PDB file of C-alpha atoms in Angstrom:
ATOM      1  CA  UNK A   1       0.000   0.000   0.000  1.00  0.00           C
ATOM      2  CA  UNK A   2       1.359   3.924  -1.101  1.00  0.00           C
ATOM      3  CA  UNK A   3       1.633   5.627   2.177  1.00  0.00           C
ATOM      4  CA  UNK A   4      -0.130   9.144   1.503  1.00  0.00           C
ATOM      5  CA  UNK A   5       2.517  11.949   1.672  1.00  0.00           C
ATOM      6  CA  UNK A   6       2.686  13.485   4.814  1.00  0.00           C
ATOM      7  CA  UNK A   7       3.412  17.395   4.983  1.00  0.00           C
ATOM      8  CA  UNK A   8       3.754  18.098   8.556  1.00  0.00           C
ATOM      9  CA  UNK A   9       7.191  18.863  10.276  1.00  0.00           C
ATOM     10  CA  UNK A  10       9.218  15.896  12.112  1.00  0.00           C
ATOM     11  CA  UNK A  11      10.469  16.585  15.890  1.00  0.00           C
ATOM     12  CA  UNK A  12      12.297  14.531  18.317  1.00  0.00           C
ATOM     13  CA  UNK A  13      14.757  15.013  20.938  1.00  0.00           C
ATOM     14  CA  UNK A  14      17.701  13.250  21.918  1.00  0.00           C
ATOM     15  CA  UNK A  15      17.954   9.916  23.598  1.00  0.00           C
ATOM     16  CA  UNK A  16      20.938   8.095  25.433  1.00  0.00           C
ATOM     17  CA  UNK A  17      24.118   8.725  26.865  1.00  0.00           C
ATOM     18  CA  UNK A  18      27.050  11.034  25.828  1.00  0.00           C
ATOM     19  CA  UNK A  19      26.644  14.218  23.978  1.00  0.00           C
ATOM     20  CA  UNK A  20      23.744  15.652  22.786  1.00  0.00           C
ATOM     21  CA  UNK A  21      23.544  15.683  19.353  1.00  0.00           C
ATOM     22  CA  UNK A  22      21.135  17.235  17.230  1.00  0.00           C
ATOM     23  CA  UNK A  23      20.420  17.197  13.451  1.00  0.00           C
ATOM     24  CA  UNK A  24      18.691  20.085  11.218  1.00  0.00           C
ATOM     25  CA  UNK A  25      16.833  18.849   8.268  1.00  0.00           C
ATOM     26  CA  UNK A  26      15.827  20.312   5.524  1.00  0.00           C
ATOM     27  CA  UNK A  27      13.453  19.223   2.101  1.00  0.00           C
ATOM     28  CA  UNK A  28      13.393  20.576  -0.930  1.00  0.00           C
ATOM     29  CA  UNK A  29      11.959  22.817  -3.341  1.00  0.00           C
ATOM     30  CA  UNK A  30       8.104  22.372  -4.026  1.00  0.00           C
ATOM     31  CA  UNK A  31       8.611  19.280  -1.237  1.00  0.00           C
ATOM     32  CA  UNK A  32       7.675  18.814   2.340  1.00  0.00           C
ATOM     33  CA  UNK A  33       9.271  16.887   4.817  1.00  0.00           C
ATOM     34  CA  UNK A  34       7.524  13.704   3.545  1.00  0.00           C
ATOM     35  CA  UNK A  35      10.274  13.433   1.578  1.00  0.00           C
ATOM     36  CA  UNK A  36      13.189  13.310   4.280  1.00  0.00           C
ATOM     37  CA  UNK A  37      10.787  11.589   7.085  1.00  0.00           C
ATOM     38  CA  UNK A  38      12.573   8.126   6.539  1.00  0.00           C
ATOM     39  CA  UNK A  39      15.780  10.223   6.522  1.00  0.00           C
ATOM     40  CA  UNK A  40      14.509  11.575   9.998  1.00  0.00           C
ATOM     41  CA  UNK A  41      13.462   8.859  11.528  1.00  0.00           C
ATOM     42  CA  UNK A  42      16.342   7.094  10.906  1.00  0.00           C
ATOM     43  CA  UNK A  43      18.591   9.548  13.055  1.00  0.00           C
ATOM     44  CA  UNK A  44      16.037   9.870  15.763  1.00  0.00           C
ATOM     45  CA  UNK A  45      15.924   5.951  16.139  1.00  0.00           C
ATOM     46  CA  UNK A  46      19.598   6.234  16.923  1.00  0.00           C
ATOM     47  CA  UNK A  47      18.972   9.304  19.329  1.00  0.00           C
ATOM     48  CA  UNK A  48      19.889  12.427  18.233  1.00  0.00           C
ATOM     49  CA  UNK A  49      17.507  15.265  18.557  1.00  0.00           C
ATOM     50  CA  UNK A  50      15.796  16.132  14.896  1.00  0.00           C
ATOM     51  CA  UNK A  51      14.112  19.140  13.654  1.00  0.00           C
ATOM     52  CA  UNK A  52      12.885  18.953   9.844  1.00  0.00           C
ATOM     53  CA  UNK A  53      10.914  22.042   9.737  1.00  0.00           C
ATOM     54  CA  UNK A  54       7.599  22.560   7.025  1.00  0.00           C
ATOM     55  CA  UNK A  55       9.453  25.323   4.721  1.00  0.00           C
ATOM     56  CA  UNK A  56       7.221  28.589   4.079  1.00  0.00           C
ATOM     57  CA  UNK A  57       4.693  28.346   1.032  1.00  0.00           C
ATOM     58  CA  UNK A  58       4.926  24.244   0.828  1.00  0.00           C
ATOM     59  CA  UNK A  59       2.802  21.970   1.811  1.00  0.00           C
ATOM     60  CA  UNK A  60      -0.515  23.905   0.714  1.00  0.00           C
ATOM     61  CA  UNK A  61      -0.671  25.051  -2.633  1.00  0.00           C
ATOM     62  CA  UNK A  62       2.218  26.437  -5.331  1.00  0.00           C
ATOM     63  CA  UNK A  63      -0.269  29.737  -5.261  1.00  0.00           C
ATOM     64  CA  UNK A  64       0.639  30.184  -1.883  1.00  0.00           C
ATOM     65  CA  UNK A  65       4.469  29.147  -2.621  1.00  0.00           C
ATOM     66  CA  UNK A  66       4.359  32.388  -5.151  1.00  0.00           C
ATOM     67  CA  UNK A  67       3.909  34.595  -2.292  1.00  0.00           C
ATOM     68  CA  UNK A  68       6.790  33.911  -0.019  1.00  0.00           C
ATOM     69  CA  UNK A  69      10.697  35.072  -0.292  1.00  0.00           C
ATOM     70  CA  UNK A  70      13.504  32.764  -0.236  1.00  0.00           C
ATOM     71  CA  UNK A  71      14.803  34.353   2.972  1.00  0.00           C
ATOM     72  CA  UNK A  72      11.655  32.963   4.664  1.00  0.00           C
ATOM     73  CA  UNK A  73      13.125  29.072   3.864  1.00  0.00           C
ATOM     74  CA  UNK A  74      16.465  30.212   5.387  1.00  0.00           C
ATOM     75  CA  UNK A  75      14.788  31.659   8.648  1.00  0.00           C
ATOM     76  CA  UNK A  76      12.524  28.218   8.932  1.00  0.00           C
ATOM     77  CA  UNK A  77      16.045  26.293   9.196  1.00  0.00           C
ATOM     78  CA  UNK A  78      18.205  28.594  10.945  1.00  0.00           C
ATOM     79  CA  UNK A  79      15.409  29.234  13.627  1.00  0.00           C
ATOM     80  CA  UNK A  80      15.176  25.074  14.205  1.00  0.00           C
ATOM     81  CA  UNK A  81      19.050  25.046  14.246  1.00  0.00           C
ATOM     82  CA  UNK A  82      19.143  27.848  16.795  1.00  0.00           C
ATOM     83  CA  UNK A  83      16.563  25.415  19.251  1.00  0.00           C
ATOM     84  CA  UNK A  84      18.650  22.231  19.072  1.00  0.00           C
ATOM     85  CA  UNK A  85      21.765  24.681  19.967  1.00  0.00           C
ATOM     86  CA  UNK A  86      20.001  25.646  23.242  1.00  0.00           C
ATOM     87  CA  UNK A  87      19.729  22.266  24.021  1.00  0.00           C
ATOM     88  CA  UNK A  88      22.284  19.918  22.612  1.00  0.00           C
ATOM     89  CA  UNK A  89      26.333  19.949  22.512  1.00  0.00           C
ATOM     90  CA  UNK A  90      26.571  19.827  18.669  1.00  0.00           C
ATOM     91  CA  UNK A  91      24.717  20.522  16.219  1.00  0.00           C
ATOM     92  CA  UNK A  92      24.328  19.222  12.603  1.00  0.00           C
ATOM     93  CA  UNK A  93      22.756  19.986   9.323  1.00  0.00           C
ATOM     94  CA  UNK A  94      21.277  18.234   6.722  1.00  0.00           C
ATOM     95  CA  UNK A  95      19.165  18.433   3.312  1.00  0.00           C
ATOM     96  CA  UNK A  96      17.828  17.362  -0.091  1.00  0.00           C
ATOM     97  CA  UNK A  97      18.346  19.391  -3.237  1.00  0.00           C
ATOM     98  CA  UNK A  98      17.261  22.632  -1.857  1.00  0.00           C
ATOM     99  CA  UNK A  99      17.443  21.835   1.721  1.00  0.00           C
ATOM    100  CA  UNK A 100      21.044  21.212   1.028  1.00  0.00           C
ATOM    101  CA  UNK A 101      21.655  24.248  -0.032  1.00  0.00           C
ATOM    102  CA  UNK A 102      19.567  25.920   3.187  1.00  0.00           C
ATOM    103  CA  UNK A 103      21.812  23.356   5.175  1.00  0.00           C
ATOM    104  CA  UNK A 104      24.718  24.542   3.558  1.00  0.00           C
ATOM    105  CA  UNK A 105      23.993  28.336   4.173  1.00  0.00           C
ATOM    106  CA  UNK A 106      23.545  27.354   7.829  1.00  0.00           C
ATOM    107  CA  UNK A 107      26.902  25.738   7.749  1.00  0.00           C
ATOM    108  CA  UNK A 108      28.611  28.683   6.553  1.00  0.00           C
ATOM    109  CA  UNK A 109      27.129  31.365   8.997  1.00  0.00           C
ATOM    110  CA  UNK A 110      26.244  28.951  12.360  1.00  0.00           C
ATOM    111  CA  UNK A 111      29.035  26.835  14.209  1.00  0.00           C
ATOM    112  CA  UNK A 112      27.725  23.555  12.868  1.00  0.00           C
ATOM    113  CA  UNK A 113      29.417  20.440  13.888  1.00  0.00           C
ATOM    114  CA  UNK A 114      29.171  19.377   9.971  1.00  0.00           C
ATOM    115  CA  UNK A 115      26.687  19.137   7.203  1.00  0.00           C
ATOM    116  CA  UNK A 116      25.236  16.179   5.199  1.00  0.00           C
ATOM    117  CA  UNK A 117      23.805  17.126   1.860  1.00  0.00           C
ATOM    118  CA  UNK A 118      21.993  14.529  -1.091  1.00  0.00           C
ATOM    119  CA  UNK A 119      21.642  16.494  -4.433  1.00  0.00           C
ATOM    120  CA  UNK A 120      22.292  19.493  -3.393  1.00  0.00           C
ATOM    121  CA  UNK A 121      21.326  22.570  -5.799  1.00  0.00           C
ATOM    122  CA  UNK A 122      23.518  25.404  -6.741  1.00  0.00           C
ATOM    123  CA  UNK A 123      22.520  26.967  -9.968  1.00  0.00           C
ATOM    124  CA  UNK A 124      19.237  26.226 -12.111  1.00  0.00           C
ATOM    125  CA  UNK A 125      20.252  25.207 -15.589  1.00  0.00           C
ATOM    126  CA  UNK A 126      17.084  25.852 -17.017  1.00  0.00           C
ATOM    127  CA  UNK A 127      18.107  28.848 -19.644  1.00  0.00           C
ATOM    128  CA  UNK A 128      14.621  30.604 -18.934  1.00  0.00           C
ATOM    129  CA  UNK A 129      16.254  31.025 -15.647  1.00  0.00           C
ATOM    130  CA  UNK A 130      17.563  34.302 -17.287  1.00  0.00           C
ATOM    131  CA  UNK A 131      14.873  36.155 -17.556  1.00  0.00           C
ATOM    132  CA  UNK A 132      13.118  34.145 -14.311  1.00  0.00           C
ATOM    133  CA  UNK A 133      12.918  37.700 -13.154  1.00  0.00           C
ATOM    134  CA  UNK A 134      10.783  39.183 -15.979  1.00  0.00           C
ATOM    135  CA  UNK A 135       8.784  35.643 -16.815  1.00  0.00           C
ATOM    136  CA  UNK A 136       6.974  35.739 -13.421  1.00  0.00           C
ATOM    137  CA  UNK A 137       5.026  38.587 -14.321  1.00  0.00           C
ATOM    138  CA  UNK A 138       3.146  36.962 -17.035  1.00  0.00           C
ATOM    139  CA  UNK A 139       3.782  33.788 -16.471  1.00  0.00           C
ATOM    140  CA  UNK A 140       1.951  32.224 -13.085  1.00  0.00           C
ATOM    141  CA  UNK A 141       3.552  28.240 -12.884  1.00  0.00           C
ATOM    142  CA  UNK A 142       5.001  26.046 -15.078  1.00  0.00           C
ATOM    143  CA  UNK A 143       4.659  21.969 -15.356  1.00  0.00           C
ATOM    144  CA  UNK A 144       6.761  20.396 -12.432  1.00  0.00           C
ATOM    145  CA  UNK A 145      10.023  18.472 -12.238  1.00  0.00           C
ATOM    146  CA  UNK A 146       8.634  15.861  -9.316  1.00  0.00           C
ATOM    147  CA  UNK A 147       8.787  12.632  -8.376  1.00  0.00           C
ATOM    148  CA  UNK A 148      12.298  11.681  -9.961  1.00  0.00           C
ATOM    149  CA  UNK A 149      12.675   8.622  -8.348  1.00  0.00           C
ATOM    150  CA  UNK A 150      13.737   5.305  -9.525  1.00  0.00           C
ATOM    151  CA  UNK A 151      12.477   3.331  -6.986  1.00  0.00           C
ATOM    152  CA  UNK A 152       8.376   2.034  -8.147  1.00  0.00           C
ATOM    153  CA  UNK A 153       5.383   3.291  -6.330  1.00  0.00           C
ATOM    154  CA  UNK A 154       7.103   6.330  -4.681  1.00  0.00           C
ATOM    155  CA  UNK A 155       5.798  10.038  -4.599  1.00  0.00           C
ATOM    156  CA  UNK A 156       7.831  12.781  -2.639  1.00  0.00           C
ATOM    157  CA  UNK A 157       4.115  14.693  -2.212  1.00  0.00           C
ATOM    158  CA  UNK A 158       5.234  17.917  -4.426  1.00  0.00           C
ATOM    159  CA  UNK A 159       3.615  20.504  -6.059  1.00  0.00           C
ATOM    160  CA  UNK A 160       2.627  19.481  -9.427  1.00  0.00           C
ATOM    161  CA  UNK A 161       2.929  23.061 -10.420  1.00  0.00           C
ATOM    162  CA  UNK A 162       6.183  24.995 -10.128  1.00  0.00           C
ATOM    163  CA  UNK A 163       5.446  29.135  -9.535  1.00  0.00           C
ATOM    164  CA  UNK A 164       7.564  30.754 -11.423  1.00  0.00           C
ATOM    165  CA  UNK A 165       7.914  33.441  -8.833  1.00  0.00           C
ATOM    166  CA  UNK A 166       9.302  31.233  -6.155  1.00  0.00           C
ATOM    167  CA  UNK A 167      12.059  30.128  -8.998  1.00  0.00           C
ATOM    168  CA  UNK A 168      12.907  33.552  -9.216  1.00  0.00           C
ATOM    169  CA  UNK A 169      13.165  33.320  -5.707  1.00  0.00           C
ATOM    170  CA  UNK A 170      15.293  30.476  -5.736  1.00  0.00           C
ATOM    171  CA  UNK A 171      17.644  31.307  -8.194  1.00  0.00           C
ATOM    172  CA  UNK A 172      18.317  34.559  -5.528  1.00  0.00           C
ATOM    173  CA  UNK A 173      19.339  32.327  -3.044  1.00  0.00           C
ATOM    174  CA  UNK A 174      21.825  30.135  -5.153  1.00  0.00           C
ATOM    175  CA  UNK A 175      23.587  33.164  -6.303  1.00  0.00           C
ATOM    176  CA  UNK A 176      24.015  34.042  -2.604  1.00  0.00           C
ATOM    177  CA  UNK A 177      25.132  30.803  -0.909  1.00  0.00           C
ATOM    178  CA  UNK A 178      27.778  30.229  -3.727  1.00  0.00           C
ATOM    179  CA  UNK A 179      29.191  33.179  -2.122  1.00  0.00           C
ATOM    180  CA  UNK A 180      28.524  31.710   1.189  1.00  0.00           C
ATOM    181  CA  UNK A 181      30.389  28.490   0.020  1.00  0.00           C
ATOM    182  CA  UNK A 182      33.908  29.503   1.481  1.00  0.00           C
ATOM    183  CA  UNK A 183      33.053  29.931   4.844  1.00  0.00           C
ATOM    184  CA  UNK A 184      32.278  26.581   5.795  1.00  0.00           C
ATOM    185  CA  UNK A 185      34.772  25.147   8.250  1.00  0.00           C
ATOM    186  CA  UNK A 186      33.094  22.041   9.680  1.00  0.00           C
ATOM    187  CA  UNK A 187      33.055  18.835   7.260  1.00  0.00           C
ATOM    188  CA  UNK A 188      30.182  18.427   4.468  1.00  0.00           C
ATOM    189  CA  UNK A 189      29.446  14.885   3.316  1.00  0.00           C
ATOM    190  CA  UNK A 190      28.007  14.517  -0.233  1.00  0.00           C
ATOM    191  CA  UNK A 191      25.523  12.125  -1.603  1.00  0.00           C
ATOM    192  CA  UNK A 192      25.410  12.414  -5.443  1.00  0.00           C
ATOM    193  CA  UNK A 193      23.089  10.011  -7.907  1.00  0.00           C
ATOM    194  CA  UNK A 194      24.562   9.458 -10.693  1.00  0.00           C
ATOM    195  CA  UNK A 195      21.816  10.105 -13.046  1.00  0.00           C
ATOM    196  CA  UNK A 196      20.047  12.579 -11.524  1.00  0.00           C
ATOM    197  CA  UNK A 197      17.095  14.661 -13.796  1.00  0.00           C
ATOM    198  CA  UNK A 198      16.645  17.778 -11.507  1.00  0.00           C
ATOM    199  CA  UNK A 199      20.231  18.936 -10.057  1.00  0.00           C
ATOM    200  CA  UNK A 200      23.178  18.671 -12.733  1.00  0.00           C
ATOM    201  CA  UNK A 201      26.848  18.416 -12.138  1.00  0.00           C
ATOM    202  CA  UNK A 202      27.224  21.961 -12.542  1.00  0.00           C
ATOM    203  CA  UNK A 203      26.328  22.371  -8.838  1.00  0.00           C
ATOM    204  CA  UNK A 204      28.495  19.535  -7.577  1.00  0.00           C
ATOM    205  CA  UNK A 205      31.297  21.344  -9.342  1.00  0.00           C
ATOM    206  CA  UNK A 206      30.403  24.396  -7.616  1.00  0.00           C
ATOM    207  CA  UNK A 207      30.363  22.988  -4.300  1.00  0.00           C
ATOM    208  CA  UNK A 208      33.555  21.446  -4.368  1.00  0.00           C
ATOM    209  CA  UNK A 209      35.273  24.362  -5.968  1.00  0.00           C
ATOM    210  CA  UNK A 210      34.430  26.781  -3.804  1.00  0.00           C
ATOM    211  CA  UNK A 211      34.019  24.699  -0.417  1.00  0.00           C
ATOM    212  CA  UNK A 212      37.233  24.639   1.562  1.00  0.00           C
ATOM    213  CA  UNK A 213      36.371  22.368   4.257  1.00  0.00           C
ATOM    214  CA  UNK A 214      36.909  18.640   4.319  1.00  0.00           C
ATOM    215  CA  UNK A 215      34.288  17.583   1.654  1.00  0.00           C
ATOM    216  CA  UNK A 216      33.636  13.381   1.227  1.00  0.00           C
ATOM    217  CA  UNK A 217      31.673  12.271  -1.969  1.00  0.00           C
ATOM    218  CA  UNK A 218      29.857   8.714  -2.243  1.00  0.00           C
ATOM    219  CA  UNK A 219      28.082   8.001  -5.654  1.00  0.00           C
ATOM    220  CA  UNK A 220      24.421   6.843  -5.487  1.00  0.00           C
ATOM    221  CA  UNK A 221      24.141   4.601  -8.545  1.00  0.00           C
ATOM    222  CA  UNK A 222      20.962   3.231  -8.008  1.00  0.00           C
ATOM    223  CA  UNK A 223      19.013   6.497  -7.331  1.00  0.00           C
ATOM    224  CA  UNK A 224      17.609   9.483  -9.077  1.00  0.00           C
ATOM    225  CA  UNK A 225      17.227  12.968  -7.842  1.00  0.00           C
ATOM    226  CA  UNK A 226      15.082  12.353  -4.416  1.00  0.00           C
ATOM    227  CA  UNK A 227      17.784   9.546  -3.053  1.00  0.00           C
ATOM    228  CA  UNK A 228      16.098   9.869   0.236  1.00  0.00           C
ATOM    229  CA  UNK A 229      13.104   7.667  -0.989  1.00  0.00           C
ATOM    230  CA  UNK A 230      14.752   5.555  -3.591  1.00  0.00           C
ATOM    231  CA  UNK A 231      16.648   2.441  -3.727  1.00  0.00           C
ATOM    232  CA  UNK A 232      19.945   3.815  -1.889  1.00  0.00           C
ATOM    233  CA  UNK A 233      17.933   5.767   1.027  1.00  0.00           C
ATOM    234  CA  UNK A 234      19.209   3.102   3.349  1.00  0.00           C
ATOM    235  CA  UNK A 235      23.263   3.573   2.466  1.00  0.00           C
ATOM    236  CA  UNK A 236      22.614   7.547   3.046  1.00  0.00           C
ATOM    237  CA  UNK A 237      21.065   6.890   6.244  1.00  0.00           C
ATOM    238  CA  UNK A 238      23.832   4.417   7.535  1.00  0.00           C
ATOM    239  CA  UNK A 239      26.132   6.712   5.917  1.00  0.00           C
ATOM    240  CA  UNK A 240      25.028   9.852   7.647  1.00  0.00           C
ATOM    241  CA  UNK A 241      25.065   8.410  11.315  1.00  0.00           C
ATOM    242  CA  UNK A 242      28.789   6.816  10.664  1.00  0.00           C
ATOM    243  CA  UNK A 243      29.440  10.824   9.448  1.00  0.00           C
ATOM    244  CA  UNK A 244      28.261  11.979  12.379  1.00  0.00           C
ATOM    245  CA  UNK A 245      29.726   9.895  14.785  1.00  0.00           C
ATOM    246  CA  UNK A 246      33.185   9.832  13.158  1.00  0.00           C
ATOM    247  CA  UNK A 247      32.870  14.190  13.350  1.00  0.00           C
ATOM    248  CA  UNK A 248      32.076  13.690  16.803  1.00  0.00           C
ATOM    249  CA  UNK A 249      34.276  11.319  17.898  1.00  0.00           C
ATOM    250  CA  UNK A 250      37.337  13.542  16.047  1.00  0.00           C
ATOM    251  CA  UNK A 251      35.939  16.455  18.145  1.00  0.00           C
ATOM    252  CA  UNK A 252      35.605  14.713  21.520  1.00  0.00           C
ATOM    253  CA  UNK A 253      37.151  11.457  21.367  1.00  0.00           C
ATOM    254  CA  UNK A 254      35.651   8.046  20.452  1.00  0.00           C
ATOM    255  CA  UNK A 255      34.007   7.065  24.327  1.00  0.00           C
ATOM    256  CA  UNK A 256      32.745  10.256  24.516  1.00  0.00           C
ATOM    257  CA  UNK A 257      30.900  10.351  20.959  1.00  0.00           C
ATOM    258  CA  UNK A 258      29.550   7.213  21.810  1.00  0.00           C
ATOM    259  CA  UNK A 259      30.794   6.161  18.391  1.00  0.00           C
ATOM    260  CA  UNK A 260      30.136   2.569  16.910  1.00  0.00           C
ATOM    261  CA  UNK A 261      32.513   0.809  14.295  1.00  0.00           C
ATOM    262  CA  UNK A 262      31.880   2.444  11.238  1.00  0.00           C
ATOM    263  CA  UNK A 263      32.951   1.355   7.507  1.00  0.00           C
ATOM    264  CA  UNK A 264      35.129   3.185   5.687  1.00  0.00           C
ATOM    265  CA  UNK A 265      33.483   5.712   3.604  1.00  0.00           C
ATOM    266  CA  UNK A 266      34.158   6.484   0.310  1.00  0.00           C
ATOM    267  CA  UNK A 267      36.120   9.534  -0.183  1.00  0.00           C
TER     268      UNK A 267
END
């Protein structure tokens, strides 16, 4: 049976012994958190506080999507981030597509612990992306690029309209956190599918030109663009926890990360 996609934000707080650790979440653009609920659930089942926030303008309608700024996504995320790092000793971030790139702008102006991104978007390749900024006046939406997933029977719960207005909006932020980029000093881990329909290369090229910080990459070859639901989800969320608790354990030492053999990733 298709589980109906679920809009409504995840929250859970930490669990066990040793350091609090707590993990900002992020979907992506046109999503909800449906999308990164497995993601979330994952990390809370092995204790660390989670916040994965509703963004502003998604999970209603793409009309309603039209009328919100792109600062309003970055305030949803860096408001959850600033309530795990009242209560926990480190704080991480994470995100799909464009909830990396809101989990990467948090990385580069918050002292994150490190940042775990799948897909992440830089730049929209789209060439009507140059004149995004005149288009939106007389041109409301445009057919959506959803549900790129491999896996059968899957559906991230998207708009099935994309408003050209929020594009505009979201082309303004990419331009911004590539500037952003150099500033991150904790480590980002990288999930990349190798065919992916939505996010191209460009922005993986970005990112690891202009990020200075230790940067791992592992290749999803089983996966299109929403990983987090498709046939690798389980090898991000195994690979994000071993992230974490390698970070930590560099940070505070192994006993007190409460780290747990972990493979070697691939770098």
């Amino acid at each position: 049976m298709t589980t109906l996609p679920d809009p409504s934000p995840f929250v859970s707080e930490s669990t066990g012994s040793g350091p609090r650790i707590g993990v900002v979440m992020s979907h992506g653009f046109t999503g909800s958190p449906h999308s990164m609920r497995p993601w979330a659930q994952h990390l809370a089942a092995e204790g660390f506080a989670v916040r994965l926030p509703l963004l502003p303008g998604h999970g209603t309608s793409w009309q309603d999507m039209a009328t919100h700024r792109w600062q309003e996504w970055h305030d949803a995320v860096d408001q959850a981030y600033r309530q795990l790092e009242a209560s926990c000793d480190a704080v991480f971030t994470a995100g799909l597509s464009m909830g990396g790139t809101l989990a990467l702008r948090v990385a580069a102006t918050r002292p994150v612990a490190g940042t775990v991104v799948v897909n992440p978007g830089l730049v929209i390749d789209d060439p009507r992306s140059a004149v995004v900024g005149v288009l939106k006046h007389v041109l409301k939406s445009t057919p959506a690029i959803a549900n790129d997933i491999l896996k059968p029977g899957m559906d991230e719960g998207a708009y099935d309209r994309t408003p050209v207005a929020a594009a505009h909006e979201l082309k303004k932020m990419f331009k911004d956190t590539v500037t952003l980029l150099p500033r991150i000093s904790a480590p980002v881990r990288v999930f990349r599918s190798t065919v992916d329909h939505v996010v191209s290369d460009h922005s993986i090229e970005l990112l690891r030109r202009h990020v200075v910080a230790p940067l791992e990459l592992s290749l999803l070859e089983n996966s299109y663009h929403v990983a987090t639901l498709d046939n690798d989800a389980e090898e991000i969320f195994r690979g994000s926890v071993d992230f974490i608790r390698k970070t930590m354990a560099a940070r505070t030492g192994p006993s007190d990360a409460g780290s747990k053999d972990a493979a070697h990733e691939q770098a």
